[in-house]
Amino acid sequence: MNNYELGKVTGVRILVTGSAGFIGSHIVTVLREAGHEVTGLDCFLPAAHRQPLPAAEGTQAGDVRDAQAVRQALRSVDAVCHQAAMVGMGVSLADAPEYASHNDLGTAVLLAEMAAAGIGKLVLASSMVVYGEGAYECPADGPQRPLPRLGEDLRAGRFEPRCPLCHGELSPSFVAEDAPIEPRSLYAASKAAQEHYAAAWARATGSTAIALRYHNVYGPNMPRDTPYAGVAAIFRSALENGLPPQVFEDGGQRRDFIHVTDIARANLAALQSPGIPGSLTPYNIATGRPHTILDMATELASAMSGQRPQITGGFRGGDVRHVTASPAKARDELGFAAEIRFRQGMKDFATAPLRS
């Protein structure tokens, strides 16, 4: 079955790696509702599954780093939706081998087995973190790429990136897919590596790879109370315990919060796209309507009738100030646009089930 046919018929057999995870489980649901046959592979990584979970229907317990498990999961498959990964910013540099193992090695094993099996369609879960800092404008010097923020500035409460030419504050703008890749955390480095492996695989085999650069994903079944949990789940856990959400820096960090249901729809759109054989095509998967971290904490606290957020002034090494991206390419080429608005999404998330 060629890539064009994949987008035109139902009943296509798709392997979803990480199928029992937060995002993967929603993708499985959307693909099955669209009439596709879905199988899954998941190693039930503790960072995503604190307690052992029964394998979801059609999910094989296995690790993408295990060539034999991958080979078995790929039997009779037409396309792969690769979600399996170790996620989050990381706790310390001691996490580096785990990120490299799960994300880099796991992707390499998967691609090698796909090449051997003659499977030529991949949709890869990438992330906006590959950009490092997003796009910026200097009033005096125009578009600029800021240097990494200095610890001395952060400790002094100077959070906005500076222009490398005049050293004035920069204003955030929307980053496009052709922006340079400049990862600034362990997780970001591993996601960039996944894209590079997928691009090399596509060139070598004439296959089609699509990288979906997710922005800040939230929604039902998000993992809670782990060092790698998303900020929305961390804030909600605090509110459930009668505590104010602890907001780093001054809360002015701009992000694009996108509901997991929209992420699943984007994966379906990518699988239905013919793509470009022999190359990897990246897409920003975002709403195009950014909000600050403080906006998100405030909206969630209001929805839960909880304490107002507390701005701590603290910061984490590797964090970036603003990352907001243009979703125009995904809209124009994939026909994808996010549907769930921020306020309604946060209201729903306040009572949605989370994963222990």
Short mmCIF file of C-alpha atoms in Angstrom, two decimals:
data_model
loop_
_atom_site.label_atom_id
_atom_site.label_comp_id
_atom_site.label_asym_id
_atom_site.label_seq_id
_atom_site.Cartn_x
_atom_site.Cartn_y
_atom_site.Cartn_z
CA MET A 1 0.00 0.00 0.00
CA ASN A 2 1.52 3.34 -0.98
CA ASN A 3 1.39 6.53 1.06
CA TYR A 4 -1.31 8.14 -1.06
CA GLU A 5 -3.63 5.16 -0.57
CA LEU A 6 -3.02 5.33 3.18
CA GLY A 7 -4.85 8.64 3.29
CA LYS A 8 -7.77 7.51 1.16
CA VAL A 9 -8.99 4.26 2.69
CA THR A 10 -10.08 2.93 6.06
CA GLY A 11 -8.90 -0.32 7.54
CA VAL A 12 -5.21 0.58 7.24
CA ARG A 13 -3.11 -1.24 9.84
CA ILE A 14 -1.15 1.21 11.98
CA LEU A 15 1.34 0.54 14.77
CA VAL A 16 1.29 3.12 17.57
CA THR A 17 4.34 2.94 19.82
CA GLY A 18 3.70 4.24 23.33
CA SER A 19 0.07 3.30 22.76
CA ALA A 20 -0.80 2.98 26.46
CA GLY A 21 0.60 6.42 27.32
CA PHE A 22 -1.07 9.79 27.71
CA ILE A 23 -0.94 10.90 24.08
CA GLY A 24 -0.67 7.46 22.51
CA SER A 25 -3.92 6.20 24.03
CA HIS A 26 -5.84 9.16 22.61
CA ILE A 27 -4.30 8.59 19.19
CA VAL A 28 -5.38 4.95 19.25
CA THR A 29 -8.95 6.01 19.98
CA VAL A 30 -9.07 8.57 17.16
CA LEU A 31 -7.50 6.19 14.62
CA ARG A 32 -9.94 3.43 15.46
CA GLU A 33 -12.88 5.83 15.25
CA ALA A 34 -11.63 6.71 11.75
CA GLY A 35 -11.87 3.05 10.76
CA HIS A 36 -8.21 2.04 10.95
CA GLU A 37 -6.87 -1.14 12.49
CA VAL A 38 -4.48 -0.24 15.29
CA THR A 39 -1.92 -2.30 17.15
CA GLY A 40 0.24 -0.97 19.95
CA LEU A 41 3.63 -1.40 21.57
CA ASP A 42 4.36 -0.02 25.03
CA CYS A 43 6.97 -0.79 27.70
CA PHE A 44 4.95 0.91 30.48
CA LEU A 45 7.75 3.28 31.47
CA PRO A 46 7.36 4.20 35.18
CA ALA A 47 7.57 7.95 34.44
CA ALA A 48 4.29 7.60 32.54
CA HIS A 49 2.78 4.68 34.51
CA ARG A 50 3.49 4.86 38.23
CA GLN A 51 1.38 1.76 38.82
CA PRO A 52 1.30 -1.33 36.59
CA LEU A 53 -1.53 -1.05 34.09
CA PRO A 54 -3.21 -3.82 32.14
CA ALA A 55 -2.20 -3.74 28.48
CA ALA A 56 -4.72 -1.82 26.40
CA GLU A 57 -6.64 -3.76 23.80
CA GLY A 58 -4.32 -4.58 20.93
CA THR A 59 -1.21 -3.42 22.82
CA GLN A 60 1.83 -5.65 23.00
CA ALA A 61 4.04 -5.21 26.04
CA GLY A 62 7.47 -4.54 24.61
CA ASP A 63 10.28 -2.03 24.29
CA VAL A 64 11.18 -0.16 21.10
CA ARG A 65 14.83 -0.81 21.98
CA ASP A 66 14.18 -4.55 21.60
CA ALA A 67 14.53 -5.41 17.90
CA GLN A 68 12.67 -8.69 18.28
CA ALA A 69 9.68 -7.05 19.97
CA VAL A 70 9.60 -4.33 17.30
CA ARG A 71 9.87 -6.88 14.49
CA GLN A 72 6.89 -8.79 15.85
CA ALA A 73 4.83 -5.61 16.31
CA LEU A 74 5.50 -4.51 12.72
CA ARG A 75 4.02 -7.61 11.10
CA SER A 76 1.43 -6.68 8.44
CA VAL A 77 1.69 -2.98 9.36
CA ASP A 78 1.24 -0.22 6.74
CA ALA A 79 2.42 2.78 8.79
CA VAL A 80 3.90 3.66 12.18
CA CYS A 81 2.91 6.44 14.58
CA HIS A 82 5.91 6.73 16.91
CA GLN A 83 4.97 8.16 20.32
CA ALA A 84 7.15 6.06 22.63
CA ALA A 85 9.65 8.26 24.46
CA MET A 86 10.96 9.36 27.80
CA VAL A 87 9.46 12.82 28.24
CA GLY A 88 9.93 15.90 30.40
CA MET A 89 12.81 18.29 31.01
CA GLY A 90 14.84 15.82 33.04
CA VAL A 91 15.81 16.07 36.68
CA SER A 92 19.59 16.27 36.23
CA LEU A 93 22.34 15.40 33.79
CA ALA A 94 22.26 11.91 35.28
CA ASP A 95 19.12 11.42 33.13
CA ALA A 96 21.12 11.79 29.89
CA PRO A 97 21.75 8.05 29.32
CA GLU A 98 18.05 7.28 29.82
CA TYR A 99 16.95 9.91 27.30
CA ALA A 100 19.53 8.65 24.80
CA SER A 101 18.51 5.05 25.37
CA HIS A 102 14.73 5.40 25.18
CA ASN A 103 14.49 8.16 22.58
CA ASP A 104 17.60 7.95 20.39
CA LEU A 105 18.32 4.22 20.46
CA GLY A 106 14.63 3.29 20.51
CA THR A 107 13.97 5.34 17.38
CA ALA A 108 17.03 3.92 15.63
CA VAL A 109 15.92 0.34 16.33
CA LEU A 110 12.38 1.08 15.13
CA LEU A 111 13.61 2.67 11.88
CA ALA A 112 16.00 -0.19 11.16
CA GLU A 113 13.19 -2.71 11.56
CA MET A 114 10.81 -0.59 9.45
CA ALA A 115 13.41 -0.52 6.67
CA ALA A 116 13.83 -4.29 6.86
CA ALA A 117 10.04 -4.79 6.75
CA GLY A 118 9.56 -2.36 3.84
CA ILE A 119 7.25 -0.03 5.81
CA GLY A 120 7.50 3.45 4.30
CA LYS A 121 5.31 5.79 6.37
CA LEU A 122 6.27 7.28 9.73
CA VAL A 123 4.60 9.93 11.86
CA LEU A 124 6.98 10.98 14.61
CA ALA A 125 6.05 12.71 17.87
CA SER A 126 8.48 15.60 18.05
CA SER A 127 8.30 18.73 20.17
CA MET A 128 8.58 22.50 20.10
CA VAL A 129 11.55 22.13 22.45
CA VAL A 130 13.78 21.44 19.43
CA TYR A 131 13.73 25.19 18.71
CA GLY A 132 15.28 26.20 22.03
CA GLU A 133 14.15 29.78 22.43
CA GLY A 134 11.46 30.70 19.94
CA ALA A 135 11.42 33.56 17.44
CA TYR A 136 12.12 37.12 18.59
CA GLU A 137 12.14 40.66 17.28
CA CYS A 138 14.38 43.49 18.42
CA PRO A 139 12.87 46.98 18.00
CA ALA A 140 16.25 48.23 16.80
CA ASP A 141 17.79 45.25 15.02
CA GLY A 142 14.87 43.22 13.67
CA PRO A 143 14.55 39.40 13.91
CA GLN A 144 17.15 37.89 16.25
CA ARG A 145 18.16 34.54 17.73
CA PRO A 146 18.91 35.17 21.41
CA LEU A 147 21.82 33.59 23.20
CA PRO A 148 21.01 31.28 26.13
CA ARG A 149 19.93 33.19 29.22
CA LEU A 150 22.64 33.65 31.82
CA GLY A 151 22.28 32.35 35.36
CA GLU A 152 23.29 35.72 36.78
CA ASP A 153 20.43 37.40 34.89
CA LEU A 154 17.91 34.80 36.03
CA ARG A 155 19.01 35.10 39.65
CA ALA A 156 18.55 38.85 39.39
CA GLY A 157 15.02 38.46 38.00
CA ARG A 158 15.99 39.49 34.47
CA PHE A 159 14.09 36.84 32.56
CA GLU A 160 13.60 38.28 29.08
CA PRO A 161 16.20 37.29 26.46
CA ARG A 162 18.44 40.04 25.21
CA CYS A 163 19.38 41.10 21.71
CA PRO A 164 22.88 39.80 20.85
CA LEU A 165 23.60 43.08 19.04
CA CYS A 166 22.24 45.93 21.18
CA HIS A 167 21.53 43.94 24.40
CA GLY A 168 18.00 45.34 24.61
CA GLU A 169 14.99 43.18 25.50
CA LEU A 170 13.48 41.14 22.69
CA SER A 171 9.78 40.70 21.93
CA PRO A 172 8.52 37.14 21.22
CA SER A 173 7.01 36.27 17.85
CA PHE A 174 5.89 33.08 16.11
CA VAL A 175 8.49 30.54 15.06
CA ALA A 176 8.11 28.70 11.74
CA GLU A 177 9.23 25.18 10.85
CA ASP A 178 12.31 26.42 8.97
CA ALA A 179 13.80 27.96 12.14
CA PRO A 180 17.15 26.49 13.26
CA ILE A 181 17.04 23.51 15.61
CA GLU A 182 18.79 24.49 18.84
CA PRO A 183 17.91 22.14 21.72
CA ARG A 184 18.69 23.39 25.23
CA SER A 185 17.77 20.42 27.45
CA LEU A 186 18.36 16.67 27.50
CA TYR A 187 14.84 16.00 26.31
CA ALA A 188 15.15 18.57 23.53
CA ALA A 189 18.43 17.05 22.36
CA SER A 190 16.83 13.62 22.17
CA LYS A 191 13.81 14.90 20.19
CA ALA A 192 16.12 16.65 17.73
CA ALA A 193 18.06 13.41 17.36
CA GLN A 194 14.83 11.52 16.62
CA GLU A 195 14.08 13.94 13.79
CA HIS A 196 17.59 13.55 12.36
CA TYR A 197 17.37 9.74 12.46
CA ALA A 198 13.95 9.82 10.79
CA ALA A 199 15.19 12.18 8.07
CA ALA A 200 18.18 9.93 7.35
CA TRP A 201 15.88 6.87 7.20
CA ALA A 202 13.53 8.63 4.78
CA ARG A 203 16.39 9.64 2.48
CA ALA A 204 17.95 6.18 2.51
CA THR A 205 14.72 4.30 1.84
CA GLY A 206 12.64 6.79 -0.18
CA SER A 207 10.09 6.68 2.61
CA THR A 208 7.88 9.42 4.04
CA ALA A 209 8.44 10.88 7.50
CA ILE A 210 6.34 13.57 9.16
CA ALA A 211 7.47 15.13 12.44
CA LEU A 212 4.75 16.71 14.54
CA ARG A 213 6.28 19.32 16.84
CA TYR A 214 3.82 19.27 19.71
CA HIS A 215 3.42 22.30 21.91
CA ASN A 216 2.30 22.11 25.55
CA VAL A 217 -0.11 19.18 25.63
CA TYR A 218 -2.70 18.72 28.38
CA GLY A 219 -5.89 16.74 28.86
CA PRO A 220 -7.47 13.59 30.32
CA ASN A 221 -5.16 10.78 31.47
CA MET A 222 -2.16 13.08 31.79
CA PRO A 223 0.35 11.53 34.24
CA ARG A 224 0.41 13.15 37.65
CA ASP A 225 2.95 13.49 40.47
CA THR A 226 6.12 12.37 38.69
CA PRO A 227 9.28 14.46 38.14
CA TYR A 228 8.46 14.35 34.43
CA ALA A 229 4.78 15.36 34.60
CA GLY A 230 3.55 18.31 32.55
CA VAL A 231 3.07 21.68 34.23
CA ALA A 232 -0.73 21.52 33.95
CA ALA A 233 -0.82 18.28 35.95
CA ILE A 234 1.63 19.67 38.51
CA PHE A 235 -0.52 22.75 39.04
CA ARG A 236 -3.69 20.67 39.31
CA SER A 237 -2.14 18.38 41.92
CA ALA A 238 -1.19 21.40 44.02
CA LEU A 239 -4.72 22.80 43.82
CA GLU A 240 -6.24 19.44 44.75
CA ASN A 241 -4.06 19.46 47.86
CA GLY A 242 -5.24 22.94 48.83
CA LEU A 243 -1.97 24.58 47.78
CA PRO A 244 -1.34 27.44 45.36
CA PRO A 245 0.35 26.54 42.06
CA GLN A 246 4.04 27.47 42.22
CA VAL A 247 4.84 29.53 39.13
CA PHE A 248 8.49 29.92 38.14
CA GLU A 249 10.14 33.17 37.05
CA ASP A 250 7.51 35.95 36.88
CA GLY A 251 4.87 33.80 35.20
CA GLY A 252 5.25 35.66 31.93
CA GLN A 253 6.63 32.71 29.96
CA ARG A 254 4.55 32.31 26.80
CA ARG A 255 3.45 28.84 25.71
CA ASP A 256 0.83 27.37 23.41
CA PHE A 257 -1.40 24.96 25.36
CA ILE A 258 -3.03 22.39 23.10
CA HIS A 259 -5.54 19.73 24.12
CA VAL A 260 -4.55 16.09 23.66
CA THR A 261 -7.65 15.43 21.54
CA ASP A 262 -6.36 17.97 19.03
CA ILE A 263 -2.95 16.27 19.12
CA ALA A 264 -4.62 12.95 18.25
CA ARG A 265 -6.48 14.59 15.36
CA ALA A 266 -3.19 15.99 14.07
CA ASN A 267 -1.72 12.49 13.98
CA LEU A 268 -4.67 11.24 11.96
CA ALA A 269 -4.23 14.14 9.53
CA ALA A 270 -0.51 13.37 9.18
CA LEU A 271 -1.17 9.69 8.52
CA GLN A 272 -3.65 10.68 5.82
CA SER A 273 -1.18 13.06 4.18
CA PRO A 274 0.76 11.74 1.16
CA GLY A 275 3.88 13.49 2.44
CA ILE A 276 7.07 13.84 0.41
CA PRO A 277 8.91 10.57 -0.30
CA GLY A 278 12.57 10.62 0.68
CA SER A 279 12.29 13.40 3.22
CA LEU A 280 11.09 14.43 6.65
CA THR A 281 8.51 17.22 6.83
CA PRO A 282 8.04 19.00 10.19
CA TYR A 283 4.82 20.67 11.34
CA ASN A 284 4.09 22.87 14.34
CA ILE A 285 1.10 21.40 16.16
CA ALA A 286 -0.23 24.33 18.12
CA THR A 287 -3.34 26.45 18.49
CA GLY A 288 -1.70 29.70 17.39
CA ARG A 289 -3.24 31.36 20.49
CA PRO A 290 -0.48 31.50 23.14
CA HIS A 291 -0.96 32.16 26.85
CA THR A 292 1.44 32.70 29.73
CA ILE A 293 2.18 30.12 32.39
CA LEU A 294 0.49 32.46 34.88
CA ASP A 295 -2.60 32.59 32.63
CA MET A 296 -2.79 28.82 32.72
CA ALA A 297 -2.30 28.57 36.49
CA THR A 298 -4.89 31.31 37.08
CA GLU A 299 -7.47 29.74 34.76
CA LEU A 300 -7.03 26.32 36.37
CA ALA A 301 -7.23 27.76 39.90
CA SER A 302 -10.45 29.55 38.97
CA ALA A 303 -11.97 26.41 37.46
CA MET A 304 -11.09 24.47 40.64
CA SER A 305 -12.04 27.24 43.08
CA GLY A 306 -8.52 26.95 44.45
CA GLN A 307 -5.84 29.26 45.76
CA ARG A 308 -4.39 31.92 43.52
CA PRO A 309 -1.04 31.03 41.94
CA GLN A 310 2.12 32.00 43.76
CA ILE A 311 4.92 33.52 41.69
CA THR A 312 8.21 32.21 43.08
CA GLY A 313 10.86 33.88 40.95
CA GLY A 314 12.60 30.50 40.78
CA PHE A 315 13.91 29.02 37.55
CA ARG A 316 15.25 25.81 36.05
CA GLY A 317 18.37 25.39 33.98
CA GLY A 318 17.46 24.60 30.37
CA ASP A 319 14.07 26.32 30.52
CA VAL A 320 13.37 28.76 27.72
CA ARG A 321 11.41 31.97 28.07
CA HIS A 322 8.99 31.97 25.16
CA VAL A 323 8.17 29.32 22.56
CA THR A 324 5.15 30.05 20.39
CA ALA A 325 4.82 28.84 16.84
CA SER A 326 2.80 29.41 13.73
CA PRO A 327 0.37 26.57 12.90
CA ALA A 328 -0.13 27.86 9.34
CA LYS A 329 1.80 25.09 7.61
CA ALA A 330 -0.18 22.33 9.35
CA ARG A 331 -3.40 24.13 8.45
CA ASP A 332 -2.45 24.61 4.79
CA GLU A 333 -0.82 21.23 4.10
CA LEU A 334 -2.47 18.81 6.56
CA GLY A 335 -5.84 20.53 6.85
CA PHE A 336 -5.37 20.53 10.64
CA ALA A 337 -6.51 23.25 13.02
CA ALA A 338 -6.90 22.94 16.80
CA GLU A 339 -10.54 23.06 17.88
CA ILE A 340 -10.56 23.17 21.69
CA ARG A 341 -10.25 26.70 23.08
CA PHE A 342 -8.04 27.45 26.08
CA ARG A 343 -10.67 28.41 28.65
CA GLN A 344 -12.97 25.49 27.90
CA GLY A 345 -10.05 23.09 27.79
CA MET A 346 -8.81 24.19 31.21
CA LYS A 347 -12.30 24.00 32.66
CA ASP A 348 -12.63 20.42 31.41
CA PHE A 349 -9.11 19.53 32.57
CA ALA A 350 -9.93 20.62 36.11
CA THR A 351 -12.09 17.51 36.59
CA ALA A 352 -10.63 15.16 33.96
CA PRO A 353 -9.20 11.81 35.14
CA LEU A 354 -5.42 11.79 35.55
CA ARG A 355 -3.10 8.82 35.42
CA SER A 356 -1.52 7.62 38.65
#
